Structures are given as C-alpha cells and as structure tokens.
Short mmCIF file of C-alpha atoms in Angstrom, two decimals:
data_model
loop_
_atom_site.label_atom_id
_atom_site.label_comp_id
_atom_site.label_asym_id
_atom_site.label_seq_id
_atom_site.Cartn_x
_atom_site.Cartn_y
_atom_site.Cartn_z
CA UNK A 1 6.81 23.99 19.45
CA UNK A 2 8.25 22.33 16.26
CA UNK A 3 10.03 19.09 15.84
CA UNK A 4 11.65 17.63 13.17
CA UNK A 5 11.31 14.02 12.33
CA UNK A 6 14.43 13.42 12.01
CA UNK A 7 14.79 14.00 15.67
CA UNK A 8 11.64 11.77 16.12
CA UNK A 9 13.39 9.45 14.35
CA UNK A 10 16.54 8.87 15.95
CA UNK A 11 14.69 8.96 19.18
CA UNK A 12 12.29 5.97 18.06
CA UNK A 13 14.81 4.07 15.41
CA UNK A 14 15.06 1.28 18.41
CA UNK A 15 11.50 1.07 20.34
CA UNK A 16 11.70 -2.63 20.42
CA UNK A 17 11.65 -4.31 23.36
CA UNK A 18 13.87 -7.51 24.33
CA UNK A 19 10.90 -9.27 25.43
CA UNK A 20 9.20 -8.79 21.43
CA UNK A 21 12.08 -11.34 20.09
CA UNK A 22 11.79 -14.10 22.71
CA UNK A 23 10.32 -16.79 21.22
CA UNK A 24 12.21 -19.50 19.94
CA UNK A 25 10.69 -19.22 16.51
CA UNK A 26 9.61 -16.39 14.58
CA UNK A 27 6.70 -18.87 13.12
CA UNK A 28 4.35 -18.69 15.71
CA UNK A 29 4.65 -15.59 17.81
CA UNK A 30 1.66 -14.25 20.11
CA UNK A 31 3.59 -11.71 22.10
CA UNK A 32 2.10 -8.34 20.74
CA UNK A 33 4.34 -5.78 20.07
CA UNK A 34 5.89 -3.76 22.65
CA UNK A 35 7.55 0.03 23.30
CA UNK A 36 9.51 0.96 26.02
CA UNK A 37 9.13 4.73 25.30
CA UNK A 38 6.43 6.80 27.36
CA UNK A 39 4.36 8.28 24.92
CA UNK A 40 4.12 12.60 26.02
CA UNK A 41 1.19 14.08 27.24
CA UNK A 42 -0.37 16.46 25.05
CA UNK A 43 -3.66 18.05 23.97
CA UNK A 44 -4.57 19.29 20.74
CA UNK A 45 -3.22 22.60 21.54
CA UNK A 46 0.11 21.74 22.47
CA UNK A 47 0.71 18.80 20.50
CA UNK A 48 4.23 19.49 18.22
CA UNK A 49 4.44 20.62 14.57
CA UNK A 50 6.08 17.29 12.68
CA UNK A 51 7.88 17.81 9.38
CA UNK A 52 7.89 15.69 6.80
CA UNK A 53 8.73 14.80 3.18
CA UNK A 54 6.17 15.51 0.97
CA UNK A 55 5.93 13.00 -2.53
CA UNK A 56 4.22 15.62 -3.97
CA UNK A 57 5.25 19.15 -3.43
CA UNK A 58 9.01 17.15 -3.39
CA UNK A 59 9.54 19.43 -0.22
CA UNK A 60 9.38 19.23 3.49
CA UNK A 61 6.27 20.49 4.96
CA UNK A 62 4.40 20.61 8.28
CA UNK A 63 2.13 18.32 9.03
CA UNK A 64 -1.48 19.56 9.26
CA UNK A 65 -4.02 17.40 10.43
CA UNK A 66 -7.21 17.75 9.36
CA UNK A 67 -8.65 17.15 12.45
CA UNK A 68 -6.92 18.70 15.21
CA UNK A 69 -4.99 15.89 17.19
CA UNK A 70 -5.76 13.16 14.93
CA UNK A 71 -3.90 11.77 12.19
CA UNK A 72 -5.43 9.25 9.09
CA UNK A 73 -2.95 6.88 7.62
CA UNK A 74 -3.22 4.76 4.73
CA UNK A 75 -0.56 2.51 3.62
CA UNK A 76 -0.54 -0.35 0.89
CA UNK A 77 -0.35 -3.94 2.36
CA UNK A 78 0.77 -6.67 0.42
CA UNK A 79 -0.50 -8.91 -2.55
CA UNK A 80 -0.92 -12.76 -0.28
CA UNK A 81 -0.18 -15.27 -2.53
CA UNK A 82 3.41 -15.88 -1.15
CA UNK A 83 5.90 -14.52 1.66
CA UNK A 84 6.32 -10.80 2.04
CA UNK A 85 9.92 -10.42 1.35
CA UNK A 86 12.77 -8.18 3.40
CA UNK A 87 12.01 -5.45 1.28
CA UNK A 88 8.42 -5.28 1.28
CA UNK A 89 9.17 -5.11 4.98
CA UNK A 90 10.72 -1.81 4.57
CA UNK A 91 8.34 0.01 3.94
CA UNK A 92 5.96 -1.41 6.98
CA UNK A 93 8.84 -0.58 9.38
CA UNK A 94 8.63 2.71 7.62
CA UNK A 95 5.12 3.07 8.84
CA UNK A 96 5.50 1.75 11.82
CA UNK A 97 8.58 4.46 13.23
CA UNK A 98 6.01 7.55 11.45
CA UNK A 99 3.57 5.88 13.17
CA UNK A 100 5.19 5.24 16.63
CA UNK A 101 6.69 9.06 16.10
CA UNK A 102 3.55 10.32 15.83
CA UNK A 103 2.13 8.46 19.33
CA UNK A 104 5.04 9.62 21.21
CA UNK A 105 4.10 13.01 20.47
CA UNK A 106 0.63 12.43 21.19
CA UNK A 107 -1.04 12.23 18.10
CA UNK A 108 -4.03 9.88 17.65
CA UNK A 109 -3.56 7.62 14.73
CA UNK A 110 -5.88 5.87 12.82
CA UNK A 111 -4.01 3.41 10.37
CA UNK A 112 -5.61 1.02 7.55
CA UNK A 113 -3.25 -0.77 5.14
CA UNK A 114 -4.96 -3.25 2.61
CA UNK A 115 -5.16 -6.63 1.99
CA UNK A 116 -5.23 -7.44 -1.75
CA UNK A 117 -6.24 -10.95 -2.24
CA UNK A 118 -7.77 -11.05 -5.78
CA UNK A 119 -5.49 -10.06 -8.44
CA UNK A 120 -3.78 -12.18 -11.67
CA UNK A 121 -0.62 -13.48 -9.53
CA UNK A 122 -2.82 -14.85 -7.42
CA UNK A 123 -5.35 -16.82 -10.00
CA UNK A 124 -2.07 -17.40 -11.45
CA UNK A 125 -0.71 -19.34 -8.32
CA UNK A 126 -3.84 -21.03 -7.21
CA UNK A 127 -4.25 -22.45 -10.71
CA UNK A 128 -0.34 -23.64 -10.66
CA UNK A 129 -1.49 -25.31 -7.39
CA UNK A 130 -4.42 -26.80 -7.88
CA UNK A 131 -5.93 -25.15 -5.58
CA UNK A 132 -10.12 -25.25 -5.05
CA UNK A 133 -10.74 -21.97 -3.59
CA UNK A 134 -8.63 -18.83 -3.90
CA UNK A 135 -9.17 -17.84 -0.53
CA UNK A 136 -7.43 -21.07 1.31
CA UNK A 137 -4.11 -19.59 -0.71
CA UNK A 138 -4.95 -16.06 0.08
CA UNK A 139 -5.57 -17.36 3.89
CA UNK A 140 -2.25 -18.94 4.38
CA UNK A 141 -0.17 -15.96 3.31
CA UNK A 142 -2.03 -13.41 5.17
CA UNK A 143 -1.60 -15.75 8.44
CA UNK A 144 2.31 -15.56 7.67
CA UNK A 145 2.42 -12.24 6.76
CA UNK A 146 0.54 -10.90 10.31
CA UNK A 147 3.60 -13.49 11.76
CA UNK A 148 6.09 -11.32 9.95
CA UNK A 149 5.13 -8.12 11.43
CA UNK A 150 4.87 -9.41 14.95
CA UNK A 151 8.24 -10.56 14.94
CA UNK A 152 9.44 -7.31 13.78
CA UNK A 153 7.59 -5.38 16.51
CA UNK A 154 5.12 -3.15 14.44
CA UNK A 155 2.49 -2.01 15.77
CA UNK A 156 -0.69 -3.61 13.82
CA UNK A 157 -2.97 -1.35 12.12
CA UNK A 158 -6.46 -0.90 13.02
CA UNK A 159 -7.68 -2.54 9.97
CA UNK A 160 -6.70 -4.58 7.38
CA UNK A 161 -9.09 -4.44 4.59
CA UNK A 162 -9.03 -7.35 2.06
CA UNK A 163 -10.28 -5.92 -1.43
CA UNK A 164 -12.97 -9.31 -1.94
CA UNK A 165 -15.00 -8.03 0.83
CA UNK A 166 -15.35 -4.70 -0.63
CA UNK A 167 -16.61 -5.60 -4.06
CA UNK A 168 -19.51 -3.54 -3.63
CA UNK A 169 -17.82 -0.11 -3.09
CA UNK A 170 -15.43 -0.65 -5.82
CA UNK A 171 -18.75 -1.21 -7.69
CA UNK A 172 -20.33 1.60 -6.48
CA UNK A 173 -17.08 4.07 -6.86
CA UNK A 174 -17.03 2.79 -10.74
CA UNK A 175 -20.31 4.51 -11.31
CA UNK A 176 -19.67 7.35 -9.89
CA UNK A 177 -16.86 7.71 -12.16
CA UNK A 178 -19.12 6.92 -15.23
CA UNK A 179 -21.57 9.34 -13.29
CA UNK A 180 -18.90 12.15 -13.60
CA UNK A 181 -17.86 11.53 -17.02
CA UNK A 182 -14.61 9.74 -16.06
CA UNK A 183 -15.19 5.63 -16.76
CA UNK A 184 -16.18 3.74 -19.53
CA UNK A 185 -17.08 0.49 -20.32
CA UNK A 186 -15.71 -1.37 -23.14
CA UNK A 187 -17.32 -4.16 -25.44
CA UNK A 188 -15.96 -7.31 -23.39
CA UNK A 189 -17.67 -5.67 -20.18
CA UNK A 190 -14.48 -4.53 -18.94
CA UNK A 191 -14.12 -0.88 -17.40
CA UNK A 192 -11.57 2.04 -17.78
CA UNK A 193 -11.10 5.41 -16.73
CA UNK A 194 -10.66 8.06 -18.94
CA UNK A 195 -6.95 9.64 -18.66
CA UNK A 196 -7.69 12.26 -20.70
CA UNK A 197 -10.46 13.38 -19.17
CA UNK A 198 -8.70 14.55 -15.93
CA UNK A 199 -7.18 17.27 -15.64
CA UNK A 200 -3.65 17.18 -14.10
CA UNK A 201 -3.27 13.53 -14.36
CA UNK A 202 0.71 12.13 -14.39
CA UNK A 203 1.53 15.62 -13.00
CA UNK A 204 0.74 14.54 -9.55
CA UNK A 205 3.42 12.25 -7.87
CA UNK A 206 5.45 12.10 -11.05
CA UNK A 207 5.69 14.22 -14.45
CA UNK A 208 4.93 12.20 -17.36
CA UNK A 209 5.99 12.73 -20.54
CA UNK A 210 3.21 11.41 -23.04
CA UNK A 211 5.26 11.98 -26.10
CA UNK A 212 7.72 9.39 -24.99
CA UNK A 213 5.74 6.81 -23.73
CA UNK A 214 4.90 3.89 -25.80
CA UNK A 215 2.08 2.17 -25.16
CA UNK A 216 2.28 -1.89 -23.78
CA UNK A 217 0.44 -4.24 -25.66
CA UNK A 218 -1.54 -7.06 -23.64
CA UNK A 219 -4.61 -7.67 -25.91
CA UNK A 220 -6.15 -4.38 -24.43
CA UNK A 221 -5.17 -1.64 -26.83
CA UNK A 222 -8.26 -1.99 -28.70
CA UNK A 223 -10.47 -1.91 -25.66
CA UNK A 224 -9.24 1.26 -24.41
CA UNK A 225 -10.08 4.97 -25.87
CA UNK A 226 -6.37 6.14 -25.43
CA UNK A 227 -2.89 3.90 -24.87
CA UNK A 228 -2.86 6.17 -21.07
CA UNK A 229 -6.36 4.88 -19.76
CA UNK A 230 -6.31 2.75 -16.95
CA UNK A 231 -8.23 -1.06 -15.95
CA UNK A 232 -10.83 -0.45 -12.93
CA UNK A 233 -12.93 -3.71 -13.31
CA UNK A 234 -11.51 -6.99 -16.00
CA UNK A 235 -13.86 -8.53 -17.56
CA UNK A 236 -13.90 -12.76 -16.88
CA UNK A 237 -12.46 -14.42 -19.30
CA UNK A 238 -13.21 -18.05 -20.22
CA UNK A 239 -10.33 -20.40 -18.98
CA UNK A 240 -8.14 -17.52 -17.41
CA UNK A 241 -10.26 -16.70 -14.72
CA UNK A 242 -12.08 -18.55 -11.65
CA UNK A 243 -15.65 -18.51 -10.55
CA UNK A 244 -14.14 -18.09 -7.14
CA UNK A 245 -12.66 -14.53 -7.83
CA UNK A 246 -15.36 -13.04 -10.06
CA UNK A 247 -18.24 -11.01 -9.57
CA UNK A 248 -21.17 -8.64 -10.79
CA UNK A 249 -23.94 -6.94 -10.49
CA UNK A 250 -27.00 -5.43 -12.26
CA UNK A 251 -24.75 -2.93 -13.92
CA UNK A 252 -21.58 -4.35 -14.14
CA UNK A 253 -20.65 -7.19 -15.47
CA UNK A 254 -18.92 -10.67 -14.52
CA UNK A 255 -15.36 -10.14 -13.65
CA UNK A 256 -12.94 -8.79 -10.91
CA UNK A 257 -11.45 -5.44 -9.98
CA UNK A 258 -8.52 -3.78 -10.91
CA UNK A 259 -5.78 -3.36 -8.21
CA UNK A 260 -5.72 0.23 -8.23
CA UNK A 261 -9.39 0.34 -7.73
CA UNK A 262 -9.19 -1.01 -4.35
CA UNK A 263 -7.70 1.28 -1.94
CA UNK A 264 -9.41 4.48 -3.31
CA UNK A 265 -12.39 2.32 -1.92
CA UNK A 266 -11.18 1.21 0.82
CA UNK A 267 -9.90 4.59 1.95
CA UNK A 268 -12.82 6.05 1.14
CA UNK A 269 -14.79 3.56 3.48
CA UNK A 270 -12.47 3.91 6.51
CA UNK A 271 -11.05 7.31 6.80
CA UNK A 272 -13.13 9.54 4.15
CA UNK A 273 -12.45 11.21 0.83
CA UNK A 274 -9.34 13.00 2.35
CA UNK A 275 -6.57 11.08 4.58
CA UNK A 276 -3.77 12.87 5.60
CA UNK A 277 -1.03 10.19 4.98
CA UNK A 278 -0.33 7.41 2.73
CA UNK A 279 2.40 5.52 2.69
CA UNK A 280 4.20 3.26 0.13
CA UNK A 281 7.14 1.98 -1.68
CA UNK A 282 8.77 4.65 -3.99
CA UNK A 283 7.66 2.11 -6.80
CA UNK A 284 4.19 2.71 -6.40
CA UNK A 285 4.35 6.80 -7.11
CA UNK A 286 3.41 5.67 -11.19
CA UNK A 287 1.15 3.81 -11.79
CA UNK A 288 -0.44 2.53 -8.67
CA UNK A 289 -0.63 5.94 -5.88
CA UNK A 290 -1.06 8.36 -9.03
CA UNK A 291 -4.47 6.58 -10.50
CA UNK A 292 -5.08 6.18 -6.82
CA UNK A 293 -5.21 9.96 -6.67
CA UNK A 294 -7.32 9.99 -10.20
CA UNK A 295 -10.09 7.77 -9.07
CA UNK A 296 -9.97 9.09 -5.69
CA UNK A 297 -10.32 12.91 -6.46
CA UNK A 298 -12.50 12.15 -9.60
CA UNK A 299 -15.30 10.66 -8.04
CA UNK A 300 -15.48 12.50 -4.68
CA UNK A 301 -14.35 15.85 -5.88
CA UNK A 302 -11.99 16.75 -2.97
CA UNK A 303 -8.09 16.54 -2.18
CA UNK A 304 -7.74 12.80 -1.68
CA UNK A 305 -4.28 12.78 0.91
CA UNK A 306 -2.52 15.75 2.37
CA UNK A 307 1.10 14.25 2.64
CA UNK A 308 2.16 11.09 0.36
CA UNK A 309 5.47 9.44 2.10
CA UNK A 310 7.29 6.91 0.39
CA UNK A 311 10.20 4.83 1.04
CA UNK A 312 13.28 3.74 -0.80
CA UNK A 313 13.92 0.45 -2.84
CA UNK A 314 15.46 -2.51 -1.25
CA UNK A 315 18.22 -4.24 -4.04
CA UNK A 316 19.98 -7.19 -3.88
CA UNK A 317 23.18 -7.68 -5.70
CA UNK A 318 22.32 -4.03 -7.41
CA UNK A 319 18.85 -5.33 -8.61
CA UNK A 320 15.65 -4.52 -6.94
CA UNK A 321 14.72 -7.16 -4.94
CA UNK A 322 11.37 -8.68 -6.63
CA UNK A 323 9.40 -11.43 -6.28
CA UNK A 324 8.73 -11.62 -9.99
CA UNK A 325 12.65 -11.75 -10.54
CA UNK A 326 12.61 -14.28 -7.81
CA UNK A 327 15.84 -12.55 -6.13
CA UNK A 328 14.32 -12.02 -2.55
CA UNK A 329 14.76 -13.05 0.64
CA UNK A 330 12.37 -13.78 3.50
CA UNK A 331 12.20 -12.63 6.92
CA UNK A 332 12.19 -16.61 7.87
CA UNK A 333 15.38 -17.64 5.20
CA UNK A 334 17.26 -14.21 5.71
CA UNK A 335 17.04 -13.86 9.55
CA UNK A 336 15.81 -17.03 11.55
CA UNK A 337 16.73 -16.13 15.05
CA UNK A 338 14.80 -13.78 16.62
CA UNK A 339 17.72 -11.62 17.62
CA UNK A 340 18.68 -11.75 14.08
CA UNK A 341 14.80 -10.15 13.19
CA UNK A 342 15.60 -7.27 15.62
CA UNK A 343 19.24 -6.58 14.57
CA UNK A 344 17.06 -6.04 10.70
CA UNK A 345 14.68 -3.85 12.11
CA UNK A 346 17.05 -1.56 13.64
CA UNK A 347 19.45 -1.76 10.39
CA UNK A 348 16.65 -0.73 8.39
CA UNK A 349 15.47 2.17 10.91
CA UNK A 350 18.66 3.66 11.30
CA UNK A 351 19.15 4.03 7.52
CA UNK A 352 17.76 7.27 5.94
CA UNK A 353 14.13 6.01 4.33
CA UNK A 354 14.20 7.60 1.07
CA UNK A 355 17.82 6.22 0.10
CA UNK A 356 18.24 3.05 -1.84
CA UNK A 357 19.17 -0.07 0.66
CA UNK A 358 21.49 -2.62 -1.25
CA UNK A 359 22.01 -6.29 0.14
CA UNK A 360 25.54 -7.82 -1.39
#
C-alpha cells in the first residue's frame, strides 16, 4: 500500500479547526491545538509506504523507519531573543502537516525541536538591554514563541530542548571528537573540529567547492588549523561575554558552545545516534545541518538521519525575510485576528514547500 505525500498533503493542508482561532487575541491562547481528521487504524504491518524528498540523495524516496511503526523527528527551533517571524513559521507548519501526515496514517511520532538560548545575538541583545540575567530575555521570547504556534494550530513537540541545560553533553560529545581524532583545542581555550579530517565533509547536503571559497575573517583565522574548520565551544572573552552564559569544566575551559554543537547533542540525548527525519529551513543545508552531520557521525560512528527535509525561503519584497536585515514581519503585526492566523496557515500549506514564498 503506497501513498504519496503529496496526496497526504492535500488531504491535511487544512486540519485546523474553527474552534483553534477563537480567542479574541492571539497573545494569550490556552486552547491546544485541534484536528478534525480521524487518524486510520493501522499496525506496523499495514501501515502505508510515505514518499518523500530526500536533501540528500536530491530524490524522492520511501520512508523507512527504523523502527517499524515509529518515526524520530528532529527539527531546529528558533534562536529566543526576539519574535519568530512569518517565515521562521514556515518551516514549523512544515513540520507540523509531515507530522500530522504521518499520524493520520498511523505512524507514531516522536518530535524534538530545540531551543537555542545561548548564542552571540542573544549576549548581544541582553547587553543592549541591560538586562541582569540572560535567561529573563531568553524566557520572554520562548513564552511568545510557544503563543505563536498555538495560534497557528501545530501540534507541540514532545520536547523542546534548550541548549543551556545540556552543557554537559555538548561537553562530553567534544571529547569524543578529540577522542576520535576530530577536535582540537586552540591556544585561547576555544575548540574546533577538524574539516579535513572527515572524510566526505561539504559533500553531504551540499557540494562545496574548496577552491572557490575564501575564507571570512573574524579574529579566528589564526586559531584554526584550516580556513574550513568549524567553532564547537568559544572561548570567554573579557568584556564580550557574560558570566551568565559561560561555562566549564575540568577539561574544557570557560566559555559557551557553538550553535551547531547543540542539536547533534541534543539529538543524540532524545532519539539516539540515528533519527530518521530532520527538518529545517533550506538555509540551514551549509553550514548549520552539514557540520550537524560531521559532529554527529564523527563521534558516534553511525548514519546520523535517514531523510533530511527542508523547506523553502520566505522573501519579502524579493529579499529573504531576515531578522538581521530587519525586513520581517510577525505573526502578531502581519496577521492580528485570529481568522487572519488561519487564512496564513492554510496559504502557506497549500503552497508547494520547497518553492520560494515571496510577500509584495
């Protein structure tokens, strides 16, 4: 019995109920989200073959769990230190239809998507603040952001991991990279992992060209053993960083992980060394899912996801709609009644998920 998700998809494009976008505001919601679809009965043995996009192989391929009837999914959350924007909230809608897809058909899903709360935009914010602790900024946005995705009817994830409470396996997952030969530490105590030591890396999710590339200079080029090598733990540095968002330990020293350091340890933690999905932005193939798949697969030794899926850019005005470029909208400024929240969600579902989206 085979299915393909496109089917799924137009099937599920609208599983919102009415009742989701009551409220007066989309500020404080506390209805959870609903479906008005009867999810099949199935067993392993007669549960449907899905199809989907692979990042990787660039082809469509069936779906193979690696547990019969189950399904792991991780996706990247957001960076709190301000409002999500509409197109961050692509690609959880994204999720959330492979997701509900995958339910009606009777798969079991388990689905964690990260919190990154440490990281230099926020320092960087919390400093321009004033703000004592990093965590009463990191806080506030997360609150918001959970507010977002009830309004929009996903389906929350079983987890959401924030990367300061997993210091410790980021730690740990650092020296098992030195362990096999893959990190280094430099002289200011920072760490890096060794491009050139494995094999096949930028040939995963994207083909890089090395002979092109130039290499970006930030005051790190002389810490690093080639331009291609990669931050897993910054060292603290004297009136840049907080005391708030540092750490250490016996063998590493003072300082703060690097972002792409967190979900292979998070992942790791909740769903094992091999997931089946993971989800993201189409932005996130180089550099942030491909050193995912190099830290990942270097220090466990085993395929780290079977299927990568990622979604298509939101523009605005024919520029990708960024935060840094400060040309995004909000779910709250964009679309403040709550009909106007489901009339996005099914305008972004009913558009193919790999294709560009332009607001004008």
């Amino acid at each position: 019995m085979k299915f393909s998700t496109s089917i799924a998809l137009l099937v599920w494009a609208c599983s919102t109920s009415i009742e989701a976008f009551t409220s007066p505001s989309i500020h404080h919601r506390t209805a959870q989200p609903t479906t008005t679809t009867t999810p099949l009965k199935a067993t392993a043995d007669t549960l449907p073959e899905i199809t989907l996009f692979n990042s990787k192989s660039r082809n469509k391929e069936p779906l193979r769990p690696l547990e019969p009837g189950k399904i792991s999914i991780y996706t990247c959350g957001p960076t709190v230190y301000d409002f999500a924007h509409v197109g961050n909230f692509r690609a959880f809608l994204t999720y959330d239809l492979l997701k509900r897809v995958l339910m009606y058909f009777g798969y079991d899903v388990t689905h964690i998507c990260n919190l990154t709360d440490v990281d230099d935009k926020i320092i960087n914010r919390a400093n321009e603040q004033g703000i004592d602790n990093v965590l009463d900024l990191t806080t506030k946005y997360e609150e918001l952001f959970m507010n977002d995705l009830q309004a929009l009817n996903i389906i929350p994830a079983e987890k959401y991991p924030r990367a300061t409470e997993h210091i410790p396996e980021m730690m740990e997952m650092i020296l098992k990279l030195e362990e096999n030969g893959l990190a280094y530490e430099s002289k200011d105590g920072s760490w890096w992992f060794a491009t050139d030591k494995k094999e096949g890396y930028g040939e995963q999710l994207v083909n890089l060209n090395w002979d092109e590339m130039e290499t970006t200079e930030r005051g790190e080029s002389d810490l690093k053993r080639t331009p291609q090598d990669f931050c897993l733990w910054k060292a603290f540095k004297p009136g840049i960083d907080r005391d708030d968002a540092a750490w250490e330990s016996d063998r590493i020293k003072k300082g703060r992980p690097g972002w792409h350091l967190e979900c292979s340890a998070m992942s790791k933690k909740y769903l094992g060394d091999t997931i089946d999905i993971h989800g993201g932005g189409v932005d996130l193939k180089f550099p942030h899912h491909e050193n995912e798949i190099a830290q990942s697969e270097g220090a466990s030794g085993e395929p780290f996801c079977n299927c990568w899926v990622h979604n298509g850019f939101v523009n605005i005005d024919n520029e990708k709609m960024s935060k840094s470029l400060g040309n995004f909208l909000t779910l709250r400024t964009a679309f403040a009644a709550p009909a106007d929240v489901r009339g996005y969600r099914y305008l972004v579902l009913s558009f193919f998920y790999r294709k560009l989206f332009n607001f004008l």
